[in-house]
Short mmCIF file of C-alpha atoms and ligand atoms in Angstrom, two decimals:
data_model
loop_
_atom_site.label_atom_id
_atom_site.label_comp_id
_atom_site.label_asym_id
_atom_site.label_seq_id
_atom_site.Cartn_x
_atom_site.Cartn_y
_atom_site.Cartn_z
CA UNK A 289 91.93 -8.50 156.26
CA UNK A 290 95.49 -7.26 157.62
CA UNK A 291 95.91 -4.40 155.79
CA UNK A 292 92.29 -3.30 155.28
CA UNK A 293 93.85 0.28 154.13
CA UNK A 294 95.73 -0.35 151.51
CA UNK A 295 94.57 -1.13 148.02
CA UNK A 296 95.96 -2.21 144.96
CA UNK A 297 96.70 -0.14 141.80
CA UNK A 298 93.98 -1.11 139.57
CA UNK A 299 91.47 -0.99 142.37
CA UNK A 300 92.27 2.59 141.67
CA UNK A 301 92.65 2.88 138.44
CA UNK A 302 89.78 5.27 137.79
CA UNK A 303 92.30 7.90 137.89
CA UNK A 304 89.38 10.62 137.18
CA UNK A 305 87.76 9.99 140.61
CA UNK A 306 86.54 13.34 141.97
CA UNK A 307 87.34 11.89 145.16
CA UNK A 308 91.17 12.26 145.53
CA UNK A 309 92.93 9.32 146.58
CA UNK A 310 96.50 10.17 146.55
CA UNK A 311 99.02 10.76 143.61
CA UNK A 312 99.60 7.12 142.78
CA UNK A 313 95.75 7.11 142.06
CA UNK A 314 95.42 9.52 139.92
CA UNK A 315 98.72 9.02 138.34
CA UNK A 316 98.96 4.96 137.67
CA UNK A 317 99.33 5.13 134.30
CA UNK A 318 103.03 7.63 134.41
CA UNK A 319 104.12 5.13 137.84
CA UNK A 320 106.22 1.95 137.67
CA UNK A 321 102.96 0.58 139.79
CA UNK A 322 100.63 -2.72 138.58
CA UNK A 323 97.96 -4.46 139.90
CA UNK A 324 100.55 -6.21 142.38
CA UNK A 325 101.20 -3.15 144.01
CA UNK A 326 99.67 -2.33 147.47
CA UNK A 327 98.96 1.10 147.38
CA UNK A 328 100.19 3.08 150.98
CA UNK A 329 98.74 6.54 150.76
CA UNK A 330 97.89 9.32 153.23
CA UNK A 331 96.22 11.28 150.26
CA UNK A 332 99.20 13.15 149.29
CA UNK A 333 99.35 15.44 146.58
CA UNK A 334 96.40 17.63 145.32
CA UNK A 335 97.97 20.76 147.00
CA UNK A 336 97.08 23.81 145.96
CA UNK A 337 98.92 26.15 143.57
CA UNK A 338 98.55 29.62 144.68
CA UNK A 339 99.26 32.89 142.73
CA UNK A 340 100.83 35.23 144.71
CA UNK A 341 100.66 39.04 143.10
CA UNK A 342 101.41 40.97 146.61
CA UNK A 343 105.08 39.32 146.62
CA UNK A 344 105.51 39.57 143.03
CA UNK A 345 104.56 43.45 143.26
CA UNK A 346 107.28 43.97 146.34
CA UNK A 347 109.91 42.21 144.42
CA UNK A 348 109.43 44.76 141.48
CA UNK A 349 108.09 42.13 138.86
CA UNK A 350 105.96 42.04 136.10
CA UNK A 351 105.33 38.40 135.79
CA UNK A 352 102.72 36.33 137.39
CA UNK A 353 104.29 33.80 140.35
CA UNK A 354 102.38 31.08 141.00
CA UNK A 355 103.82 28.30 143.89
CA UNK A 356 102.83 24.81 144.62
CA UNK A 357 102.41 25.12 148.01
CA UNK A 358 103.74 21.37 149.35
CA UNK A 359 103.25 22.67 152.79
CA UNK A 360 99.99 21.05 152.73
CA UNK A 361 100.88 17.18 151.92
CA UNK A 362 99.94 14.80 154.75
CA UNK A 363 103.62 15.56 156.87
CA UNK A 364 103.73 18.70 155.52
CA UNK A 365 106.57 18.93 153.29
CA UNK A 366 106.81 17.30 149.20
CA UNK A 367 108.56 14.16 149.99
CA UNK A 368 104.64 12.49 150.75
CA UNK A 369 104.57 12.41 146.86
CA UNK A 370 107.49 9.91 146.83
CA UNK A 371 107.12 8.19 149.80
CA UNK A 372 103.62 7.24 148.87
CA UNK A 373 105.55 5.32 145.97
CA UNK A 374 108.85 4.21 148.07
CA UNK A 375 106.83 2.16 150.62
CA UNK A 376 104.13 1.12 148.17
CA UNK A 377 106.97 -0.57 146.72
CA UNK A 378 108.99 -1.69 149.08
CA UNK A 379 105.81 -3.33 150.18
CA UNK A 380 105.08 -5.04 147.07
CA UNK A 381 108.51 -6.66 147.44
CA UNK A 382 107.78 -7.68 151.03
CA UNK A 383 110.06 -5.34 153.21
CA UNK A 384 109.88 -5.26 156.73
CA UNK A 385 112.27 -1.99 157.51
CA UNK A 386 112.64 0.80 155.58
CA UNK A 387 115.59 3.13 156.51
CA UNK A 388 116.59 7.09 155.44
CA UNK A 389 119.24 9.76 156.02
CA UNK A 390 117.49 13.07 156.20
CA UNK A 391 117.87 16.41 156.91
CA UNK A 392 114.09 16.07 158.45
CA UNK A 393 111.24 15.78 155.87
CA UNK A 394 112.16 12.98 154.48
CA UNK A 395 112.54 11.12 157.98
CA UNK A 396 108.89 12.68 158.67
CA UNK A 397 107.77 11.14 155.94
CA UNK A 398 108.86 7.66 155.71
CA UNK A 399 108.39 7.49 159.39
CA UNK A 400 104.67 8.16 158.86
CA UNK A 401 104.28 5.82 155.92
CA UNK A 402 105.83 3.19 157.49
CA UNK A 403 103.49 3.41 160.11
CA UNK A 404 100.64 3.61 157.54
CA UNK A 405 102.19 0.10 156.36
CA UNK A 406 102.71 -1.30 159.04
CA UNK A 407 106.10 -1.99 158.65
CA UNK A 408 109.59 -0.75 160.63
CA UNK A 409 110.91 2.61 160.19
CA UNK A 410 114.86 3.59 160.77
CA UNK A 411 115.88 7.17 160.39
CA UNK A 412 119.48 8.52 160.22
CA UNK A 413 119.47 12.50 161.25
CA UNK A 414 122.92 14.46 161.97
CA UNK A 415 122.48 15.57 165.54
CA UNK A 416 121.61 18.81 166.77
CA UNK A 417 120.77 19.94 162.87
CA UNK A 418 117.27 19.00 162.75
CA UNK A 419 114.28 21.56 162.95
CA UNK A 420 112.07 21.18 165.97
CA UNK A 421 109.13 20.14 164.27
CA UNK A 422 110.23 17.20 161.93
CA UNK A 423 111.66 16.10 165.00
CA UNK A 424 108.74 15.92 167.06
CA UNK A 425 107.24 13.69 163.73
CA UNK A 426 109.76 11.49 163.35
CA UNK A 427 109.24 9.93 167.25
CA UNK A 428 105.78 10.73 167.19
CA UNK A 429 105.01 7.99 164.38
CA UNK A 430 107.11 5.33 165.91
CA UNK A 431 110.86 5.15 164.01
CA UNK A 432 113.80 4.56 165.56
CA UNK A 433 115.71 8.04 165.59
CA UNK A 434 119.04 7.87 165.32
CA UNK A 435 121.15 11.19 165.90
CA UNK A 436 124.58 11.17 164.03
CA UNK A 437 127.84 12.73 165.02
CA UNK A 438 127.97 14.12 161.50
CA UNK A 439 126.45 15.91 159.06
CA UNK A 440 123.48 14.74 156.51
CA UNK A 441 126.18 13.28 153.23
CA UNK A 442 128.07 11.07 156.40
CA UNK A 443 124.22 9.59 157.37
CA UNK A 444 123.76 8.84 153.54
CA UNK A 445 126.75 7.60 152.70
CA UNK A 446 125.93 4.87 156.07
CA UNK A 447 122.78 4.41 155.20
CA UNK A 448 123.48 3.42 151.50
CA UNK A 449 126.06 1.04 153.15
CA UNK A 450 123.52 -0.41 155.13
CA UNK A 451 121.37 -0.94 151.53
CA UNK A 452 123.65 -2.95 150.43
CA UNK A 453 123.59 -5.33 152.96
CA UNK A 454 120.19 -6.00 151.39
CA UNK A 455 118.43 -6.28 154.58
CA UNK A 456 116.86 -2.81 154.75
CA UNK A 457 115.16 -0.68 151.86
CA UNK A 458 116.83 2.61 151.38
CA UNK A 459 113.77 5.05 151.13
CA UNK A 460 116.04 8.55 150.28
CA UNK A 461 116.00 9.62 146.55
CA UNK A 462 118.76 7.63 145.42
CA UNK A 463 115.85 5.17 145.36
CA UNK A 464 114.00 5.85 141.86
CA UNK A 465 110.65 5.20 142.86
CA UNK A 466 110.95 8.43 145.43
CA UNK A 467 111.84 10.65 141.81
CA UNK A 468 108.92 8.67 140.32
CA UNK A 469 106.31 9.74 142.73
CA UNK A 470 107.60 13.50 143.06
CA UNK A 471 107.32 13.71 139.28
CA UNK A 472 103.52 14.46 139.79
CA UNK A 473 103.99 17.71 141.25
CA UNK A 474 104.85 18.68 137.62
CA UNK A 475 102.01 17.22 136.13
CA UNK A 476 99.80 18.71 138.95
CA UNK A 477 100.84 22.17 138.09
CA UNK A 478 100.45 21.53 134.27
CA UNK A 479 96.92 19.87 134.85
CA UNK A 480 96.09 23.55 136.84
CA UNK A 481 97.63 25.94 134.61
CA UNK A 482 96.76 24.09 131.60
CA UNK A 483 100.19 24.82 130.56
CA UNK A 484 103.65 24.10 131.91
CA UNK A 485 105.04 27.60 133.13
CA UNK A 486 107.74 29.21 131.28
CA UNK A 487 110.36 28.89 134.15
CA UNK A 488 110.14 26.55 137.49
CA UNK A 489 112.09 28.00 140.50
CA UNK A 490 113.00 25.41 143.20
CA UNK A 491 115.41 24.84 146.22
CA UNK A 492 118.11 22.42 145.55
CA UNK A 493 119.41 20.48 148.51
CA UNK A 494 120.39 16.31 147.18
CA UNK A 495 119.16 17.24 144.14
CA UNK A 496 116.20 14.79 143.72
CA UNK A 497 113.46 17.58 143.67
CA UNK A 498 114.74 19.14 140.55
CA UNK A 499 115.12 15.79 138.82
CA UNK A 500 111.69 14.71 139.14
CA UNK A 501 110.20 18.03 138.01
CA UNK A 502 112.38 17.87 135.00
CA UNK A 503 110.96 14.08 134.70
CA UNK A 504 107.62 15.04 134.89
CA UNK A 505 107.92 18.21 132.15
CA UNK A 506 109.40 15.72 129.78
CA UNK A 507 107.18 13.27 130.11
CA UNK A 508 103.87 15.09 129.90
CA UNK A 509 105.43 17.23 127.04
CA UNK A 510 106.28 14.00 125.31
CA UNK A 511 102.56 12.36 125.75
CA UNK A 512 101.25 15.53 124.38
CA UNK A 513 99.81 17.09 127.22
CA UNK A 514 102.10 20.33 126.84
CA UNK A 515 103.27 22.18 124.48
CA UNK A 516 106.51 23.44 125.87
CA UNK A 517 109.10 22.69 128.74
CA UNK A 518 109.60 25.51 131.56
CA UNK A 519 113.60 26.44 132.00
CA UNK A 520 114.26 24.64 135.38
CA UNK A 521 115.67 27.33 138.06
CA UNK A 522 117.64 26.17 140.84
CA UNK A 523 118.63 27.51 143.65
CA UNK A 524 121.48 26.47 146.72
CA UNK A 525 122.09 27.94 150.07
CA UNK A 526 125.35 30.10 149.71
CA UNK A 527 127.42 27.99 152.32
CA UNK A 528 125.64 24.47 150.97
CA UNK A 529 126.55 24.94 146.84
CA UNK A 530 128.18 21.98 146.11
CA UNK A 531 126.82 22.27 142.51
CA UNK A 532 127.09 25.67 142.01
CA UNK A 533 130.41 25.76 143.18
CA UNK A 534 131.48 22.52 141.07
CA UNK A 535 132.97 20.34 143.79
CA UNK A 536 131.58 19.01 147.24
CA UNK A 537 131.23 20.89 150.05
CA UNK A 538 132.58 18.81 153.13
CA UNK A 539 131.29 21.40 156.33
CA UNK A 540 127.89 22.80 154.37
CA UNK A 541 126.33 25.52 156.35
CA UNK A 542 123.25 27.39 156.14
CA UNK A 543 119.86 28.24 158.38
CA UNK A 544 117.96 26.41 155.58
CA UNK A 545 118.64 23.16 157.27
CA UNK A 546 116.67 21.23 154.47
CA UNK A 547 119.55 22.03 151.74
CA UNK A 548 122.29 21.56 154.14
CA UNK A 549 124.02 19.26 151.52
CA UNK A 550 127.54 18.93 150.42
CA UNK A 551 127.25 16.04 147.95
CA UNK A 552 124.13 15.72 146.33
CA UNK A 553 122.97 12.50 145.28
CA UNK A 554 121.23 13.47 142.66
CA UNK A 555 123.83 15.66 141.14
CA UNK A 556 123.90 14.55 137.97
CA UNK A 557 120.14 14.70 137.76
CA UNK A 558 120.17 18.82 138.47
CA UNK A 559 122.95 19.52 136.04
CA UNK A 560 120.82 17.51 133.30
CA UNK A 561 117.58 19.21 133.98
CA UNK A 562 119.55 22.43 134.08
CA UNK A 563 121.17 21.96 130.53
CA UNK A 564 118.40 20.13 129.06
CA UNK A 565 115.96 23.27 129.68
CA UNK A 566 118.21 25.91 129.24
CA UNK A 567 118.13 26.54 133.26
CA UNK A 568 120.23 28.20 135.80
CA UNK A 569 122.00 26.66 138.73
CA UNK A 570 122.77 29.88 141.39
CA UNK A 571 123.02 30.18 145.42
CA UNK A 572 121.27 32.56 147.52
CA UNK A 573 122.71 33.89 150.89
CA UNK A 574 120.84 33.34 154.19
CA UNK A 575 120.24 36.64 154.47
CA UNK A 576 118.41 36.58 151.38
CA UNK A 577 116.50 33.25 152.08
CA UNK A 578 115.25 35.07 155.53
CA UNK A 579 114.19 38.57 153.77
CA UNK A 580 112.25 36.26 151.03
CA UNK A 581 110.65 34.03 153.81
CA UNK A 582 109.75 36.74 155.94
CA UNK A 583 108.46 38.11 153.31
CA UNK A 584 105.91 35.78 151.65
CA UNK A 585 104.66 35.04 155.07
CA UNK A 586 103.91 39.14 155.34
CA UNK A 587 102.67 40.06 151.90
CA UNK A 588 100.36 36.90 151.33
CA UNK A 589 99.80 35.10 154.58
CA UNK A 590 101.56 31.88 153.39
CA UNK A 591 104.06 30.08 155.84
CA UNK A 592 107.03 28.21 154.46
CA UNK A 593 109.94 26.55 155.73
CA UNK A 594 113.43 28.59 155.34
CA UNK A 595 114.82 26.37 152.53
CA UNK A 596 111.36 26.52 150.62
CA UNK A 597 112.61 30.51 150.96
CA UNK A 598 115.88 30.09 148.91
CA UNK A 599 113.45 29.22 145.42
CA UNK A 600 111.92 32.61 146.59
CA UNK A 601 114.92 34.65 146.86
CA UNK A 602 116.33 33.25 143.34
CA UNK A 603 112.81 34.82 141.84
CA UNK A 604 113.95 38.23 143.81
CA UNK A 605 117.24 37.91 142.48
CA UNK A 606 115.98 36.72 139.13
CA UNK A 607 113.57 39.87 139.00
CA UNK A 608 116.08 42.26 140.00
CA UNK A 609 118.64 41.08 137.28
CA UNK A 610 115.52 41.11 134.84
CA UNK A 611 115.85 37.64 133.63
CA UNK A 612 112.34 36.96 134.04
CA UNK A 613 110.29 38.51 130.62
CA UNK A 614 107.28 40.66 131.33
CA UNK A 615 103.80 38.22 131.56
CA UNK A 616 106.00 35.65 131.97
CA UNK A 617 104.14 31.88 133.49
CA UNK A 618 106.38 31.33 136.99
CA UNK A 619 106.04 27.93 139.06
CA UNK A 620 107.72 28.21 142.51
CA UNK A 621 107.88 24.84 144.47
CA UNK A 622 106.79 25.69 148.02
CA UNK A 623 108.62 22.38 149.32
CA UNK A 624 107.49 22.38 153.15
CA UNK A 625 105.61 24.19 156.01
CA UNK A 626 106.76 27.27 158.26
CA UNK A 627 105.58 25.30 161.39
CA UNK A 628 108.11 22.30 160.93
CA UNK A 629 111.04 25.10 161.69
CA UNK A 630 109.48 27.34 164.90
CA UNK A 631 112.65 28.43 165.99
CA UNK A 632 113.93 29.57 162.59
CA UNK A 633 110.55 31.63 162.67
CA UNK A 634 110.80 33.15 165.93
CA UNK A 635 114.00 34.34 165.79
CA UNK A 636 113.49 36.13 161.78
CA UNK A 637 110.43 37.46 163.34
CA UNK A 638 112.55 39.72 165.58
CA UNK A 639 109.64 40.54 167.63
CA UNK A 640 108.03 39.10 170.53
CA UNK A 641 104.36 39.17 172.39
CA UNK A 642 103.41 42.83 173.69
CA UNK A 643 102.92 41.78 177.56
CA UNK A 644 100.42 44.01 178.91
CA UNK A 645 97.59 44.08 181.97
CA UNK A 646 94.25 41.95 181.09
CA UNK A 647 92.37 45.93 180.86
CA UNK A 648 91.03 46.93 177.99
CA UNK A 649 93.16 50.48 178.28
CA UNK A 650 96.44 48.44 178.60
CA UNK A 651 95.62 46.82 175.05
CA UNK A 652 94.35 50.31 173.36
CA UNK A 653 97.77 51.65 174.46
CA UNK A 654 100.02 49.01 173.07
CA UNK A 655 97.80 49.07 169.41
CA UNK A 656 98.52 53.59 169.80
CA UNK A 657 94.35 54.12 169.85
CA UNK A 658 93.16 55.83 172.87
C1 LIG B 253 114.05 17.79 150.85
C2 LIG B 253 113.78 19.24 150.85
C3 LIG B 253 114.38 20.12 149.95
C4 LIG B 253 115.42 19.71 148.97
O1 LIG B 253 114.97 18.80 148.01
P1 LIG B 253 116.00 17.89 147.23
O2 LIG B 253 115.19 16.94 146.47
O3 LIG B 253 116.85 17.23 148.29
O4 LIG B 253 116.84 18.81 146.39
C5 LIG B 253 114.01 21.44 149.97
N1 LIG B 253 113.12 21.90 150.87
C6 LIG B 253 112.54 21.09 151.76
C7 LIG B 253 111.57 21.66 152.73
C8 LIG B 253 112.84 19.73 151.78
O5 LIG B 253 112.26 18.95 152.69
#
C-alpha cells in the first residue's frame, strides 16, 4: 500500500480512456514501459494547441500558426512529458536519488516527480542564472538545490560525473527515456491536427527538445499515422549558438535563460533532425526574442517564457524572409510559462502600475475619460 499513487503500465493500458491519465497512459504502446513499470505521473501532457491568427497577422503572414502551448504541464514547462518517463523508470530499477543540471525547468520538474515518487531529488543550477519562479519550485518540492559557480555545460558535465559513479540516476536528456517521453508532444499535435504540420518551429537550448519531436514525426509517419514529416525549425539565442555557430560556446549569454547552452548534449540529435527533414538551424537576437514575447502575450493573451519566444521570433524572421509558403500547416512549441520568469516580464513590459487616489475621478483621469 506504499505507493497507493502509482500504477503500473498495463493497469493503464486502455490508452483510449476519456479520462486523461498522463502521456505514458495514453502512449504505452510508442514507450520503452511494461507491465513492471510503476507509472509516476502528475497528468502531464494533453495541453492544448492553440491557433494564433492575431500574431500571425502582425508578423505579415499568410500561414496558419498553431503552438503547443507546454505552459500548461503540471510544473509548467515541457520537460513533465519526460520526467513522467525518467522517474517511472528510474523507479522500476529501484533508485533512491535522482539528480539534474538545469537551467530551471528541468530541476522543477524532477524535483516535483521525485516528490510524487517518493524518492530523493538533487538539482545542480549555475548560481545567480536561474529565473525566479523555477526557483521558488525547485525548494518548494523538497530537492536539495545546489547553486554552482559556473554556468549550466560545467553543472552537466559534474553531474554526468556523478552518473557514473552509479549511485545516482542522471534525470537530464542525455538520459533516453527523457527524449522518449517528450516524443509525445509530436504525436499530440498530429492526433489534433490530424496531420503533422508542414514545418515545426522550436527553441533549441541542449538540444533534446528537437530530437524527440523529430522521434516522434518519424515514428508516427512510419506506423502510418501520417502522411508526411514537418521540416524541423530551430532556433538559438544569438549569444548561446553553439550549433549554429559550429563549435561550443564557453561564456553563452542571453535573457532566454532556458537556452543558455554552450555545448549541447544533444547536438548530434538537432543536426540529424535538421538534415533528415530538410530543416533550418538559425539564432535569434534578444532583442528579437523580447519583441516576439511581448508580442504574443499582447496580440493573443498567451504568456510564455522568454526562450519559448526565440521559436517565435524564427517564425517572424521566417515570415519576413518568406520561407514559409502561403496556407502553409505551422507547429510552434510553446516550451514553458511567462510566470516562471517575472522579472524578465516586468522589465520587457516597460511600464509600471498607474498610482492614483482610491476616487473614482483619480481613475477616470489616468484611463483619459472624464
Ligand atoms: C529546456 C527548455 C528549452 C530547451 O529545450 P532543449 O531540449 O534543452 O533544447 C527551451 N525552453 C524552455 C522553457 C525549456 O525549459
Amino acid at each position: 500500500m506504499k505507493r497507493a499513487l502509482i500504477t503500473s503500465a498495463t493497469a493503464s493500458q486502455h490508452s483510449e480512456s476519456p479520462v486523461w491519465e498522463g502521456v505514458i497512459a495514453r502512449y504505452a504502446r510508442y514507450l520503452p514501459v511494461s507491465g513492471a513499470t510503476p507509472i509516476v505521473t502528475l497528468k502531464e501532457g494533453n495541453t492544448p494547441l492553440i491557433r494564433v491568427p492575431n500574431f500571425v497577422h502582425a508578423c505579415g503572414g499568410k500561414f496558419e500558426l498553431w503552438l503547443k502551448y507546454e505552459a500548461l504541464n503540471p510544473t509548467c514547462s515541457f520537460k513533465d512529458r519526460g520526467m513522467t518517463m525518467a522517474v517511472s523508470k528510474a523507479l522500476e530499477r529501484g533508485t533512491k536519488v535522482v539528480i539534474c543540471a538545469s537551467t530551471g525547468n528541468t530541476s522543477a520538474s524532477a524535483a516535483a516527480y521525485a516528490a510524487r515518487a517518493r524518492i530523493r531529488c538533487v538539482v545542480l543550477l549555475p548560481h545567480g542564472k536561474i529565473a525566479l519562479g523555477k526557483l521558488a519550485q525547485a525548494l518548494m518540492y523538497g530537492a536539495t538545490t545546489i547553486a554552482i559557480d559556473g554556468n549550466f555545460d560545467e553543472a552537466l558535465r559534474i553531474v554526468r560525473e556523478l552518473g557514473e559513479t552509479g549511485k545516482v540516476e542522471v534525470v537530464n536528456s542525455v538520459n533516453p527515456a527523457r527524449i522518449e517521453g517528450q516524443k509525445t508532444a509530436a504525436f499530440e499535435i498530429c492526433d489534433h491536427l490530424g496531420r503533422a504540420p508542414d514545418f515545426h518551429f522550436l527553441p533549441v537550448g541542449n538540444a533534446g527538445n528537437i530530437t524527440a519531436y523529430w522521434k516522434g514525426y518519424t515514428e508516427y509517419f512510419s506506423d502510418g499515422r501520417i502522411a508526411a514529416l514537418p521540416r524541423m525549425f530551430g532556433f538559438q539565442a544569438a549569444g548561446a549558438a553553439p550549433i549554429v555557430e559550429g563549435r561550443p560556446i564557453e561564456k553563452p549569454e542571453t535573457i532566454a535563460s532556458a537556452i543558455r547552452i554552450g555545448n549541447p548534449a544533444s547536438w548530434h540529435g538537432a543536426t540529424n533532425a535538421i538534415e533528415e527533414s530538410k530543416g533550418l538551424i538559425d539564432k535569434v537576437t534578444d532583442e528579437e526574442i523580447l519583441n516576439a514575447y511581448q508580442l504574443l502575450a499582447r496580440t493573443e493573451g498567451l504568456f510564455v517564457e522568454p526562450a519559448s519566444a526565440a521559436a517565435l521570433a524564427g517564425v517572424i524572421r521566417c515570415a519576413k524572409n518568406h520561407l514559409i509558403p502561403e496556407n502553409s500547416v505551422v507547429a510552434a512549441t510553446m516550451t514553458g510559462h511567462g510566470l516562471k520568469d517575472p522579472d524578465s516580464a516586468l522589465k520587457t513590459s516597460g511600464t509600471e502600475p498607474l498610482i492614483v487616489a482610491p476616487k473614482k475621478e483619480a481613475v477616470m483621469k489616468v484611463m483619459g475619460i472624464y
